[in-house]
mmCIF file of C-alpha atoms in Angstrom:
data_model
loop_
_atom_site.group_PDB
_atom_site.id
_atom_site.type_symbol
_atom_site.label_atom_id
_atom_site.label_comp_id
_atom_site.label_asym_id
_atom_site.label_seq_id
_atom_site.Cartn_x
_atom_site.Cartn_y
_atom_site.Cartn_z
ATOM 1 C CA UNK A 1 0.000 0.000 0.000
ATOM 2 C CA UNK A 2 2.762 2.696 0.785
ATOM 3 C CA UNK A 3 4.816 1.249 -2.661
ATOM 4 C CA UNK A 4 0.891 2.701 -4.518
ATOM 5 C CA UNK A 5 0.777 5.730 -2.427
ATOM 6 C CA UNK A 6 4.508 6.115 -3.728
ATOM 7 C CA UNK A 7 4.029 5.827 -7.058
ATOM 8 C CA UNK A 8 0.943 7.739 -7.347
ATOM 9 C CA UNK A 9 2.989 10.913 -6.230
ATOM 10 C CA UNK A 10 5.407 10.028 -9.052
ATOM 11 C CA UNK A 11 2.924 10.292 -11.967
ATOM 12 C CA UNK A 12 2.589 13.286 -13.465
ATOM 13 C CA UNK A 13 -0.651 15.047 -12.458
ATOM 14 C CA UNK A 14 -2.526 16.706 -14.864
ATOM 15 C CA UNK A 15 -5.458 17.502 -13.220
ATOM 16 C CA UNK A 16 -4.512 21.301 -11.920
ATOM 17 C CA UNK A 17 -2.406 22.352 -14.451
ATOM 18 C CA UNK A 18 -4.215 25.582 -15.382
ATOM 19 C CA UNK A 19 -4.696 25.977 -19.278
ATOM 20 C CA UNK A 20 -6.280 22.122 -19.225
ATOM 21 C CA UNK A 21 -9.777 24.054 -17.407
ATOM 22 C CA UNK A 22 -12.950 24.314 -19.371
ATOM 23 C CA UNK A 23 -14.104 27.552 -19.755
ATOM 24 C CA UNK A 24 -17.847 27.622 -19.742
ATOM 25 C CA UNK A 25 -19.708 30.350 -22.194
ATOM 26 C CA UNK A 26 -22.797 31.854 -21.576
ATOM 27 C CA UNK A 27 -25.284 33.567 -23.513
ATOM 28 C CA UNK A 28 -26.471 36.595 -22.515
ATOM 29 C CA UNK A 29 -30.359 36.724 -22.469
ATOM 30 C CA UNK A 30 -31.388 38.624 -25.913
ATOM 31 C CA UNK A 31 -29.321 36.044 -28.271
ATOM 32 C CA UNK A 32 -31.891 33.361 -27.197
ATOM 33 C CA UNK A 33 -34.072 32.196 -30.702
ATOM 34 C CA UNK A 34 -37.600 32.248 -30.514
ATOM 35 C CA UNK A 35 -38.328 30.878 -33.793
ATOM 36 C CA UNK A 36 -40.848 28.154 -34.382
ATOM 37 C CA UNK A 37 -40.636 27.460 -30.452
ATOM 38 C CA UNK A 38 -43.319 27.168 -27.900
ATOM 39 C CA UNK A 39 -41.661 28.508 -24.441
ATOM 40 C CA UNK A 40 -42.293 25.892 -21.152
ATOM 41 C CA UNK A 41 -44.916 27.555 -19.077
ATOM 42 C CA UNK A 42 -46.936 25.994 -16.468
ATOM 43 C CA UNK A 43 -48.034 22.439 -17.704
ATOM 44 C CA UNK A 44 -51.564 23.264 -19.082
ATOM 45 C CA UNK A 45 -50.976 24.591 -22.374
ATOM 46 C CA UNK A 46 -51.564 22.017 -25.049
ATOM 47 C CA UNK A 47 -48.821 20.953 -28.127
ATOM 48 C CA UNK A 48 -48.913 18.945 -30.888
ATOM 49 C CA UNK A 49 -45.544 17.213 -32.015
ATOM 50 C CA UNK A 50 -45.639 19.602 -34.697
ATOM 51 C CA UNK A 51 -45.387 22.122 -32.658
ATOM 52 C CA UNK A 52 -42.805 20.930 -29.817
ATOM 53 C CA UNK A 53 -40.552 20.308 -32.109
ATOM 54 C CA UNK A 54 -38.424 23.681 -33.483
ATOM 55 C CA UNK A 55 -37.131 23.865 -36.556
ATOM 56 C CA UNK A 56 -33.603 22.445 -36.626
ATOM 57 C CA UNK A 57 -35.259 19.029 -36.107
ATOM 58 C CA UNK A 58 -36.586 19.651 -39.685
ATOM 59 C CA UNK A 59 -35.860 16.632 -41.856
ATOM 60 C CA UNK A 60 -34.424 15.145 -38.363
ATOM 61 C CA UNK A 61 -37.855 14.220 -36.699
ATOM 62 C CA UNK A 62 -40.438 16.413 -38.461
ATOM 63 C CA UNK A 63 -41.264 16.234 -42.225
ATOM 64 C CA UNK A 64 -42.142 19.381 -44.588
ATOM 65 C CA UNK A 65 -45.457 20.922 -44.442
ATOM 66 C CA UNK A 66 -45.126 22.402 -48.069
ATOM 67 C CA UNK A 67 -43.582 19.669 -50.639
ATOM 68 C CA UNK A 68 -42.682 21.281 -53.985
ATOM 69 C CA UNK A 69 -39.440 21.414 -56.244
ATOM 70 C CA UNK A 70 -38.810 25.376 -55.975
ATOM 71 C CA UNK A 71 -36.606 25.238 -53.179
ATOM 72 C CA UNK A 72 -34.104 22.949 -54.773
ATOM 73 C CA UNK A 73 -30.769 23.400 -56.564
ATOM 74 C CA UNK A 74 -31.246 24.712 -59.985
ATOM 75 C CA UNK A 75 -35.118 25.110 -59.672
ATOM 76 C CA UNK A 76 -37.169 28.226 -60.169
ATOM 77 C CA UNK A 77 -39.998 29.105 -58.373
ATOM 78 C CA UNK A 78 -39.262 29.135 -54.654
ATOM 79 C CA UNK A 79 -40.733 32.666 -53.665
ATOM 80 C CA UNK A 80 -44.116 32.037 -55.623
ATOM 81 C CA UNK A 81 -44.627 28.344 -54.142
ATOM 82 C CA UNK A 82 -44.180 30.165 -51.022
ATOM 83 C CA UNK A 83 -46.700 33.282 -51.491
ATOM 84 C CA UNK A 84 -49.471 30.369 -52.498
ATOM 85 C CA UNK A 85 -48.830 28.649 -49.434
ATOM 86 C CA UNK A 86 -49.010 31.717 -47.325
ATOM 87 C CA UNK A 87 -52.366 32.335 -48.895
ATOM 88 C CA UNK A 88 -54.364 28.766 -48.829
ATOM 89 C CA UNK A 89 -52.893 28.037 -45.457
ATOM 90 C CA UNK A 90 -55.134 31.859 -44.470
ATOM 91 C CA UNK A 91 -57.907 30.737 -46.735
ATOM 92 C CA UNK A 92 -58.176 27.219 -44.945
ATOM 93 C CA UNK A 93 -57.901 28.912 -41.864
ATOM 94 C CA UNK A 94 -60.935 30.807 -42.640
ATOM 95 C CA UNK A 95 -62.328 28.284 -44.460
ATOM 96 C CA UNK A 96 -63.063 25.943 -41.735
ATOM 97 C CA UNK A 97 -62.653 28.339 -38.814
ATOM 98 C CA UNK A 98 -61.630 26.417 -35.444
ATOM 99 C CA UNK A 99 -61.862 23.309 -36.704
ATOM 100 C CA UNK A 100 -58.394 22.847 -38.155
ATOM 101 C CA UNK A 101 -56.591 20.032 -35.563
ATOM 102 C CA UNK A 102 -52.941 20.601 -36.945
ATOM 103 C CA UNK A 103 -51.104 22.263 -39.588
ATOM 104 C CA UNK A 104 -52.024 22.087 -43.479
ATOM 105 C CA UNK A 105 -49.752 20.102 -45.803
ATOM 106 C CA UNK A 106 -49.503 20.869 -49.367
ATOM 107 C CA UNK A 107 -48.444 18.796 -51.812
ATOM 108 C CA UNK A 108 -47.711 19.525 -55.539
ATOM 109 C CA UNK A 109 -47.462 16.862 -58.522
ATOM 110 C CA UNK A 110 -46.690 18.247 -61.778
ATOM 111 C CA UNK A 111 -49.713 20.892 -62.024
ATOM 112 C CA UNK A 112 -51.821 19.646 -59.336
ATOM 113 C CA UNK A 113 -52.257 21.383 -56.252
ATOM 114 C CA UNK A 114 -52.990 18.543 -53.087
ATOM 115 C CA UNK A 115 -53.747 19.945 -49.667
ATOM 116 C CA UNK A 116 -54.167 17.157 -46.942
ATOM 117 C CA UNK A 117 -55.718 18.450 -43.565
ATOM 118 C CA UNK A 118 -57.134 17.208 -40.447
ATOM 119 C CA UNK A 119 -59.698 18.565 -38.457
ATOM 120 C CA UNK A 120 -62.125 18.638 -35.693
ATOM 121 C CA UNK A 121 -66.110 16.899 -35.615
ATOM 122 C CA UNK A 122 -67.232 20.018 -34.913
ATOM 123 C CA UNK A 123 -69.696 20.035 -38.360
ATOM 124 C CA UNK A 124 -72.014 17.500 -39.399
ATOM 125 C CA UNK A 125 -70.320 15.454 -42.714
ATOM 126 C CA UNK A 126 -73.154 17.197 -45.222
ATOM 127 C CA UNK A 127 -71.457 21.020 -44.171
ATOM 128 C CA UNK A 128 -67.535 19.330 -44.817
ATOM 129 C CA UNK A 129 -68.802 18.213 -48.027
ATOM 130 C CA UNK A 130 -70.039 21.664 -49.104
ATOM 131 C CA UNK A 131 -67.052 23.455 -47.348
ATOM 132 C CA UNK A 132 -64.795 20.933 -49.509
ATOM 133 C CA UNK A 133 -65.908 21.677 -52.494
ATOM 134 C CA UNK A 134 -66.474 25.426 -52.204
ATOM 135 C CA UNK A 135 -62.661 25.625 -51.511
ATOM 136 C CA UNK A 136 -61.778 23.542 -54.583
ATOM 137 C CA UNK A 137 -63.355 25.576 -56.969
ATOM 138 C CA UNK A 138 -62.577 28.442 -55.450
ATOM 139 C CA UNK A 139 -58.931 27.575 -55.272
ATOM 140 C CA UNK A 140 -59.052 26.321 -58.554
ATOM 141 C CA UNK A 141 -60.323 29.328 -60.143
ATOM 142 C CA UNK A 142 -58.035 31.434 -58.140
ATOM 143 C CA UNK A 143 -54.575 29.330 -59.193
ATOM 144 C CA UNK A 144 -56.010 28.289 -62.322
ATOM 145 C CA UNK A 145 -54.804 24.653 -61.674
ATOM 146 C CA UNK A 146 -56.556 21.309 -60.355
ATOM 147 C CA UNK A 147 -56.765 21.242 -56.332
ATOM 148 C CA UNK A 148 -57.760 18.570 -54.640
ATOM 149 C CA UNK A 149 -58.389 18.897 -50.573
ATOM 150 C CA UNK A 150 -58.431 15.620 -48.504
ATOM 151 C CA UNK A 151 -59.731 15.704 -45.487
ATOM 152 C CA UNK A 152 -59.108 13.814 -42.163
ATOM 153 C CA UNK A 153 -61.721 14.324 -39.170
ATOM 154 C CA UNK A 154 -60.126 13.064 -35.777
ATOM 155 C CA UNK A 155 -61.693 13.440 -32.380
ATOM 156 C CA UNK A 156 -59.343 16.078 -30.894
ATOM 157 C CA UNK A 157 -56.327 17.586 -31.098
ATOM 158 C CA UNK A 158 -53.602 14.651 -30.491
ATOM 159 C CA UNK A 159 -51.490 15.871 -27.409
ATOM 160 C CA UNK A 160 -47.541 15.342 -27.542
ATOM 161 C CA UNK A 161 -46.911 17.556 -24.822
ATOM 162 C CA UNK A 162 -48.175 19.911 -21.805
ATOM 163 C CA UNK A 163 -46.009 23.105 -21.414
ATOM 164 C CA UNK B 1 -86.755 -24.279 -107.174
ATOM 165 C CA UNK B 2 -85.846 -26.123 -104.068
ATOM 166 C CA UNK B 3 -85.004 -22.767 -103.011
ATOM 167 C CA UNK B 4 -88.501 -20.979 -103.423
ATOM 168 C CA UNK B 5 -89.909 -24.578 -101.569
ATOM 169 C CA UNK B 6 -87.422 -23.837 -98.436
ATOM 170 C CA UNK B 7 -88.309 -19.822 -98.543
ATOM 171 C CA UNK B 8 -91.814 -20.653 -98.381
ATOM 172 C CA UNK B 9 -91.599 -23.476 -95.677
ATOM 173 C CA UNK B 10 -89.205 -20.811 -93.570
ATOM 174 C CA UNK B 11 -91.553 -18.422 -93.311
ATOM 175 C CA UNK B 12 -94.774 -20.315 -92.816
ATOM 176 C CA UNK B 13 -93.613 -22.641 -90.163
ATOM 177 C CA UNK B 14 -93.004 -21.345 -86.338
ATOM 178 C CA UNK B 15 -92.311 -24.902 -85.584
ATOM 179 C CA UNK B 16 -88.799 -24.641 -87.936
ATOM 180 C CA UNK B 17 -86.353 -23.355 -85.666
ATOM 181 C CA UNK B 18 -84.962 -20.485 -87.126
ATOM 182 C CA UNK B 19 -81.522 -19.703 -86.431
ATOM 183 C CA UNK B 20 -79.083 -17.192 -87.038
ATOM 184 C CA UNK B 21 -77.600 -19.016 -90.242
ATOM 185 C CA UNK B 22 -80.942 -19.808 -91.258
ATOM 186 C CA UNK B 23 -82.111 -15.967 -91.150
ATOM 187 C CA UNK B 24 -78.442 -14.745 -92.989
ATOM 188 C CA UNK B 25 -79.540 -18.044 -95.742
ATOM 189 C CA UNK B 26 -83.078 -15.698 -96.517
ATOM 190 C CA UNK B 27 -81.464 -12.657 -97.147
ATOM 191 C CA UNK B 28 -78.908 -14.014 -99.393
ATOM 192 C CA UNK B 29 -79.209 -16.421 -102.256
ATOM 193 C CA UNK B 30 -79.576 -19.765 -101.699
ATOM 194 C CA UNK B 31 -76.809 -22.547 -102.363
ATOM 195 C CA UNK B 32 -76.397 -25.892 -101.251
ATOM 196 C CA UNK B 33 -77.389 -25.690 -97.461
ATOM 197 C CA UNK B 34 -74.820 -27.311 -95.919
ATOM 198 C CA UNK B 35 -71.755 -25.623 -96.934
ATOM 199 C CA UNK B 36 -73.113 -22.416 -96.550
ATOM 200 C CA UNK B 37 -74.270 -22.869 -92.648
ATOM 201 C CA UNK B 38 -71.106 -24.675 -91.643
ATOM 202 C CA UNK B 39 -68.844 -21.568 -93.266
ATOM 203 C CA UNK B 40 -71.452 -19.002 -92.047
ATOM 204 C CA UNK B 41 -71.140 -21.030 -88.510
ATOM 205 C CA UNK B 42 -67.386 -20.483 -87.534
ATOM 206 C CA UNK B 43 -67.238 -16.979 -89.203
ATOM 207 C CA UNK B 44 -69.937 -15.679 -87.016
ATOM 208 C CA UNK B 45 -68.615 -17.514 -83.630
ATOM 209 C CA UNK B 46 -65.214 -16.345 -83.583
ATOM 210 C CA UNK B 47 -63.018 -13.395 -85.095
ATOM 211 C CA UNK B 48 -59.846 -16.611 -85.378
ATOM 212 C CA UNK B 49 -59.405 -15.393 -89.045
ATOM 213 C CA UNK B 50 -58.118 -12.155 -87.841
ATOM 214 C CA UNK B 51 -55.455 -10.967 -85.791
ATOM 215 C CA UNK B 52 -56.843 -9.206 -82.292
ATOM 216 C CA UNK B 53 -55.033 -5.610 -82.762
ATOM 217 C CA UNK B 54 -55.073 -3.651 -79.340
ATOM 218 C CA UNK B 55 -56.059 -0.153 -79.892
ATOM 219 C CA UNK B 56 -53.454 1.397 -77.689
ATOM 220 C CA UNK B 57 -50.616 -0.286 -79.562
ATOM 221 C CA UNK B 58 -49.858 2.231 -82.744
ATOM 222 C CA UNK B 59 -47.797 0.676 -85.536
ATOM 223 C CA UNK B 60 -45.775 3.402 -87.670
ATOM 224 C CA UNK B 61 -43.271 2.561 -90.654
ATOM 225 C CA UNK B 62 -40.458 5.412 -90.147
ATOM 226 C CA UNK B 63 -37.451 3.628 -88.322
ATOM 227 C CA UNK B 64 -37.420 3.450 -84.345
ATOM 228 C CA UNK B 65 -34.907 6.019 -82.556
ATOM 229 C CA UNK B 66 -32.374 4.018 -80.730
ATOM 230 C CA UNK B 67 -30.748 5.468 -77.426
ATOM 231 C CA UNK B 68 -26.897 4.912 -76.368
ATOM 232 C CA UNK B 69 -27.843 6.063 -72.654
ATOM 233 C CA UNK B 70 -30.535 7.428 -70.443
ATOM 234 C CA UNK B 71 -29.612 9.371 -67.908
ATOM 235 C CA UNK B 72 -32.218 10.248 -65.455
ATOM 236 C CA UNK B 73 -30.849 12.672 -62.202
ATOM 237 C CA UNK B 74 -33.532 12.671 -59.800
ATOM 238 C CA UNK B 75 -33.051 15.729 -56.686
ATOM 239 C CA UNK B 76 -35.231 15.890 -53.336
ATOM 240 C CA UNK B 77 -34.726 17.091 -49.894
ATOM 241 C CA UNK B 78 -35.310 13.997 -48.431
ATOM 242 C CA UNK B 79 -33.000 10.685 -49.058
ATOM 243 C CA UNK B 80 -35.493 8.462 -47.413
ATOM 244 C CA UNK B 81 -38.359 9.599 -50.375
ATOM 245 C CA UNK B 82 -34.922 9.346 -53.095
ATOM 246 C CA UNK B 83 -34.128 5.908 -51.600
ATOM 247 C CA UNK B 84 -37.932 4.263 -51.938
ATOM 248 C CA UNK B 85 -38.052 6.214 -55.793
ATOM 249 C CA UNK B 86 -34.652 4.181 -56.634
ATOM 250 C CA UNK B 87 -35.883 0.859 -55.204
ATOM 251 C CA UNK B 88 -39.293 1.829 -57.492
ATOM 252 C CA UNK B 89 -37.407 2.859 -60.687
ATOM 253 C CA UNK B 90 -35.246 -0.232 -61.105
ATOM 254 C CA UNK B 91 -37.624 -2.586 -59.784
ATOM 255 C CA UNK B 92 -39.743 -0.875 -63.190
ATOM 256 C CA UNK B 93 -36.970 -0.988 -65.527
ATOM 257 C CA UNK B 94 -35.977 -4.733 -64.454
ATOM 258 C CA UNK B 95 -39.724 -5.404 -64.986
ATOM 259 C CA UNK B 96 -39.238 -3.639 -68.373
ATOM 260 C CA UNK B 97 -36.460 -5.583 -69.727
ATOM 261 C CA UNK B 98 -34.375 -2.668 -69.519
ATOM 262 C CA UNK B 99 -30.262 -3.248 -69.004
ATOM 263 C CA UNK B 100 -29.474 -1.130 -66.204
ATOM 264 C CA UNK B 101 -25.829 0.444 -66.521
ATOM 265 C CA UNK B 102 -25.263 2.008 -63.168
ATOM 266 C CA UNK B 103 -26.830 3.356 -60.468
ATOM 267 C CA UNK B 104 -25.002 6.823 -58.895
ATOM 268 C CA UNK B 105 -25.898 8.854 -55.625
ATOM 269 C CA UNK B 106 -23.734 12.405 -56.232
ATOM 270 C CA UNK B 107 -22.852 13.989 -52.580
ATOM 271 C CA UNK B 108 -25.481 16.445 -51.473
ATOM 272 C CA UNK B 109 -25.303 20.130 -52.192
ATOM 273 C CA UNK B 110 -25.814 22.509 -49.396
ATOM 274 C CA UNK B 111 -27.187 25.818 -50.375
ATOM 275 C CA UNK B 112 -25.988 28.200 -46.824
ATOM 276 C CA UNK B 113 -26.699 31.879 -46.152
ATOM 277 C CA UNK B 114 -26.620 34.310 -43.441
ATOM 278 C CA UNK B 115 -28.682 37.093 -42.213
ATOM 279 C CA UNK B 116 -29.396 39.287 -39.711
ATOM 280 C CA UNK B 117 -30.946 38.208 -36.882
ATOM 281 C CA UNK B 118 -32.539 41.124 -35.771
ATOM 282 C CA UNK B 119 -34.671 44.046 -38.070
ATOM 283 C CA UNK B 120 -32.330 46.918 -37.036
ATOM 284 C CA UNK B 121 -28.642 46.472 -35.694
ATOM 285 C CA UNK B 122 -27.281 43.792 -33.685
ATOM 286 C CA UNK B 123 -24.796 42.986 -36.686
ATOM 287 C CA UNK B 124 -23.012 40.565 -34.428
ATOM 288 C CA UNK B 125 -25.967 38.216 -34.318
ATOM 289 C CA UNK B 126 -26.952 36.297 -37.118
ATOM 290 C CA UNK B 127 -28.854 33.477 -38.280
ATOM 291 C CA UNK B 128 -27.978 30.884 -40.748
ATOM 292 C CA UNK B 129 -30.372 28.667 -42.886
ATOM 293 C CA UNK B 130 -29.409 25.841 -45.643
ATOM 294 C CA UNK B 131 -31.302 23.972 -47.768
ATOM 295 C CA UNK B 132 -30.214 20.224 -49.186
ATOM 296 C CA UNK B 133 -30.286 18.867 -52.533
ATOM 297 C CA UNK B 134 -29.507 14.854 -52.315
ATOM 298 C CA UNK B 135 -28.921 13.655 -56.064
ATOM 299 C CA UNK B 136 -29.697 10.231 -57.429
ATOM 300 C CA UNK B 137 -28.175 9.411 -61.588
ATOM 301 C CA UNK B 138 -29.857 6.289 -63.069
ATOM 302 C CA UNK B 139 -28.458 5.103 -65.886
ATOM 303 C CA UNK B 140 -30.146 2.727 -68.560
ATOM 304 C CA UNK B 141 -28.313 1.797 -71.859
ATOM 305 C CA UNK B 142 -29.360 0.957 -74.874
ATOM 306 C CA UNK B 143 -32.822 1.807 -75.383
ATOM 307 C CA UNK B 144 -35.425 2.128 -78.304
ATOM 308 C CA UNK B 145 -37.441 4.821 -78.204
ATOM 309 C CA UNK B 146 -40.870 3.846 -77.385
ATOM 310 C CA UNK B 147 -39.327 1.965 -74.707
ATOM 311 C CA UNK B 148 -37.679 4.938 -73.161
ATOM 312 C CA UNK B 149 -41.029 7.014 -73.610
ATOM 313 C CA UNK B 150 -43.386 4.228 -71.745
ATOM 314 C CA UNK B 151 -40.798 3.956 -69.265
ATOM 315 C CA UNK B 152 -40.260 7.673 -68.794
ATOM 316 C CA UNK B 153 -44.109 8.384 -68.939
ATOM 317 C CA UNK B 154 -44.371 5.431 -66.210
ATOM 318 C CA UNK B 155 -41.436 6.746 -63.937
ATOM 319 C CA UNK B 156 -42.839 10.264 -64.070
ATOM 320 C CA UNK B 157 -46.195 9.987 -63.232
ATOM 321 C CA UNK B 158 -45.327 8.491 -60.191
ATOM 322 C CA UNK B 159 -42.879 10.787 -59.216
ATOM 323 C CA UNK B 160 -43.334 11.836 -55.615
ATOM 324 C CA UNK B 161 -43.996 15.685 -54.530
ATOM 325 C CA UNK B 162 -40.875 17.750 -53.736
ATOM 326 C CA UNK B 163 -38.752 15.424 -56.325
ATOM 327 C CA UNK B 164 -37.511 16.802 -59.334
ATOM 328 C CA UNK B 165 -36.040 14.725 -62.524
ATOM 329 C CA UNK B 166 -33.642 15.625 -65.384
ATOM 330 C CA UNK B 167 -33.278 13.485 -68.109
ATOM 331 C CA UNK B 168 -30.920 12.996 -70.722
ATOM 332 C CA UNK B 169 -30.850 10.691 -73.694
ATOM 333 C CA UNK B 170 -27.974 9.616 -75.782
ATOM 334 C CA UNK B 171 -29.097 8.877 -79.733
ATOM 335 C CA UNK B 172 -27.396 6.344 -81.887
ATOM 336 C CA UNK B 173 -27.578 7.996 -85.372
ATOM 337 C CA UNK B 174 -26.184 6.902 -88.471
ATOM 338 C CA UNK B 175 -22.786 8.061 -89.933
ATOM 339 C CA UNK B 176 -24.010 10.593 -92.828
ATOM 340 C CA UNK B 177 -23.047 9.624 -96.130
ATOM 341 C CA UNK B 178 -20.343 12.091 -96.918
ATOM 342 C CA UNK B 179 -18.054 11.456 -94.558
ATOM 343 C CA UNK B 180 -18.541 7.330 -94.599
ATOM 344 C CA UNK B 181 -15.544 6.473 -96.830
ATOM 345 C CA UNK B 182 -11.975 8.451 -96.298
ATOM 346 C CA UNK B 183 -11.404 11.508 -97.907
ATOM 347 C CA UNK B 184 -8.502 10.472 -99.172
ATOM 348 C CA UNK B 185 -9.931 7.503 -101.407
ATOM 349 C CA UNK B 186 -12.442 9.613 -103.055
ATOM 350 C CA UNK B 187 -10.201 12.610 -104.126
ATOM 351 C CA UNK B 188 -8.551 11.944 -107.705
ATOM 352 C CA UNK B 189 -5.149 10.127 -108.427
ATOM 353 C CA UNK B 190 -2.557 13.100 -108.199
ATOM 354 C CA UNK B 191 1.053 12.184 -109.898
ATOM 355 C CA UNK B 192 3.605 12.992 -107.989
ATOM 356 C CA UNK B 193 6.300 15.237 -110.055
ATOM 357 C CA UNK B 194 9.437 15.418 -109.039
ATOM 358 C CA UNK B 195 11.318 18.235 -108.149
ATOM 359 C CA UNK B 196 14.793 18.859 -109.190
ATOM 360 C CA UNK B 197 16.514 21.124 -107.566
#
């Protein structure tokens, strides 16, 4: 036991040999991102996994909500993909108002125009129906291409997380 | 005469069956029955005599374009969708008969910038955004061309959203006629002279 204790006070020690420290950064408060992110409050308020997710985990753990060919190398198009999203995301919004359960997703193949969105049982079927097709022609007319809206009722909103 | 006695019994009698070769035998003139209804017999029960021609299949005369290569580059954001469209696209062009040459995934482009975090100053703090382009080359060889168009019409109606395709095709034309033979064999004899100097 004394030869250990001996030759543990022959090896060099590294441990407080001062340039070897970490040195810890911190940020200061207003360099914090707030994009895409819900904050942690109390525990009641409600998220999707959509939602609890922020956007670095994009193509990580969450898929696109807009699927089109602008936004890749050596394709046009990007800016007015975008500006017709903006817009039929507003006009379902309004469309069927507080019964949307998540977040739209558009799809487009070739000249068609496919928008895929869930929503509440607020409505009887017959009012979906009419609300379906009034926003197909009406989109139709408006982007003078085919649009096709399929529509998913589910019971409530599907809870990932309480924040 | 035998013929006016049949005509007459034919359309007197209920109890004489009258059948489809016996109805085409009154509107025509009459030979020796039993020729007539066994020809009349197998060409109204089956079309054997001619060929069946399907009216999607088009038959032209002008000589079909043959391609060296196909070359189809396929981008996406997502290598998962690229990965399923590669299984889908050979699986199609096996199914095809369609020799396969090689199949190339070209390292990802990444597209970076940076801006400004904030609307007014703070030029310190900035944020960056990329966007990824992964790349997928299939390459068939030797083609004809209405087999490249059915499979190209096939593979691109079922190309998935967000996926965009380039393709490029390789002809095999033939040599034209002026330059087939050597130059050199068509130009006339020259004698060579020599020179004395």
């Amino acid at each position: 036991m004394a030869a250990a204790a001996r030759a543990l006070r022959v090896l060099p020690c590294a441990l407080h040999v001062p340039s070897a420290t970490r040195q810890l950064h911190t940020t200061p408060a207003c360099l914090k991102t707030r994009a895409a992110r819900v904050r942690a409050g109390k525990g009641d308020k409600m998220v999707t996994y959509e939602q609890a997710h922020p956007p670095h985990y994009i193509g990580h753990r969450k898929g696109w909500l807009s699927l089109h060919t602008g936004n890749l190398c050596g394709e046009a198009g990007a800016a007015q993909r975008a500006l017709e999203d903006a817009f039929v995301r507003r006009f379902l919004y309004g469309t069927f108002p507080g019964l949307l359960a998540d977040e739209v997703v558009l799809k487009r193949r070739g000249n068609l125009l496919v928008v895929c969105a869930l929503l509440g049982r607020a409505l009887p079927p017959h009012k979906l129906y009419f609300l379906q097709g009034y926003a197909e022609t009406l989109l139709g007319h408006l982007y003078k291409c085919p649009v096709r809206l399929e529509l998913q009722t589910v019971p409530a909103r599907v809870p990932y997380k309480y924040l | 005469m035998a013929a006016g006695w049949l005509w007459r019994r034919l359309c007197q009698g209920s109890a004489f069956p009258v059948s489809y070769a016996s109805r085409i035998m009154q509107k025509q003139y009459l030979l020796p029955s039993s020729n007539l209804m066994g020809a009349r017999l197998a060409g109204s029960h089956g079309d054997t005599q001619e060929p069946k021609t399907n009216p999607l299949v088009s038959i032209s005369d002008e000589p079909e374009t043959l391609y060296k290569r196909l070359s189809i580059l396929v981008k996406g954001h997502d290598k998962a969708v690229l990965d399923s469209y590669e299984y889908f696209a050979v699986l199609a062009a096996k199914e095809l008969g369609i020799s396969i040459e090689k199949v190339d995934k070209p390292p990802k482009t990444i597209e970076r910038f940076t801006v400004l975090k904030s609307v007014h100053i703070y030029k310190k703090h900035r944020v960056q955004y990329e966007m990824r382009t992964h790349y997928m080359c299939l390459e068939l060889k030797y083609l004809t061309g209405s087999t490249a168009a059915v499979y190209l019409e096939y593979v691109q109606r079922n190309l998935p959203e967000g996926v965009a395709m380039e393709v490029k095709k390789t002809k095999i034309e033939k040599i034209p006629e002026h330059i087939q033979k050597p130059v050199w064999d068509t130009l006339p004899q020259v004698e060579e002279t020599e020179i004395k100097s």
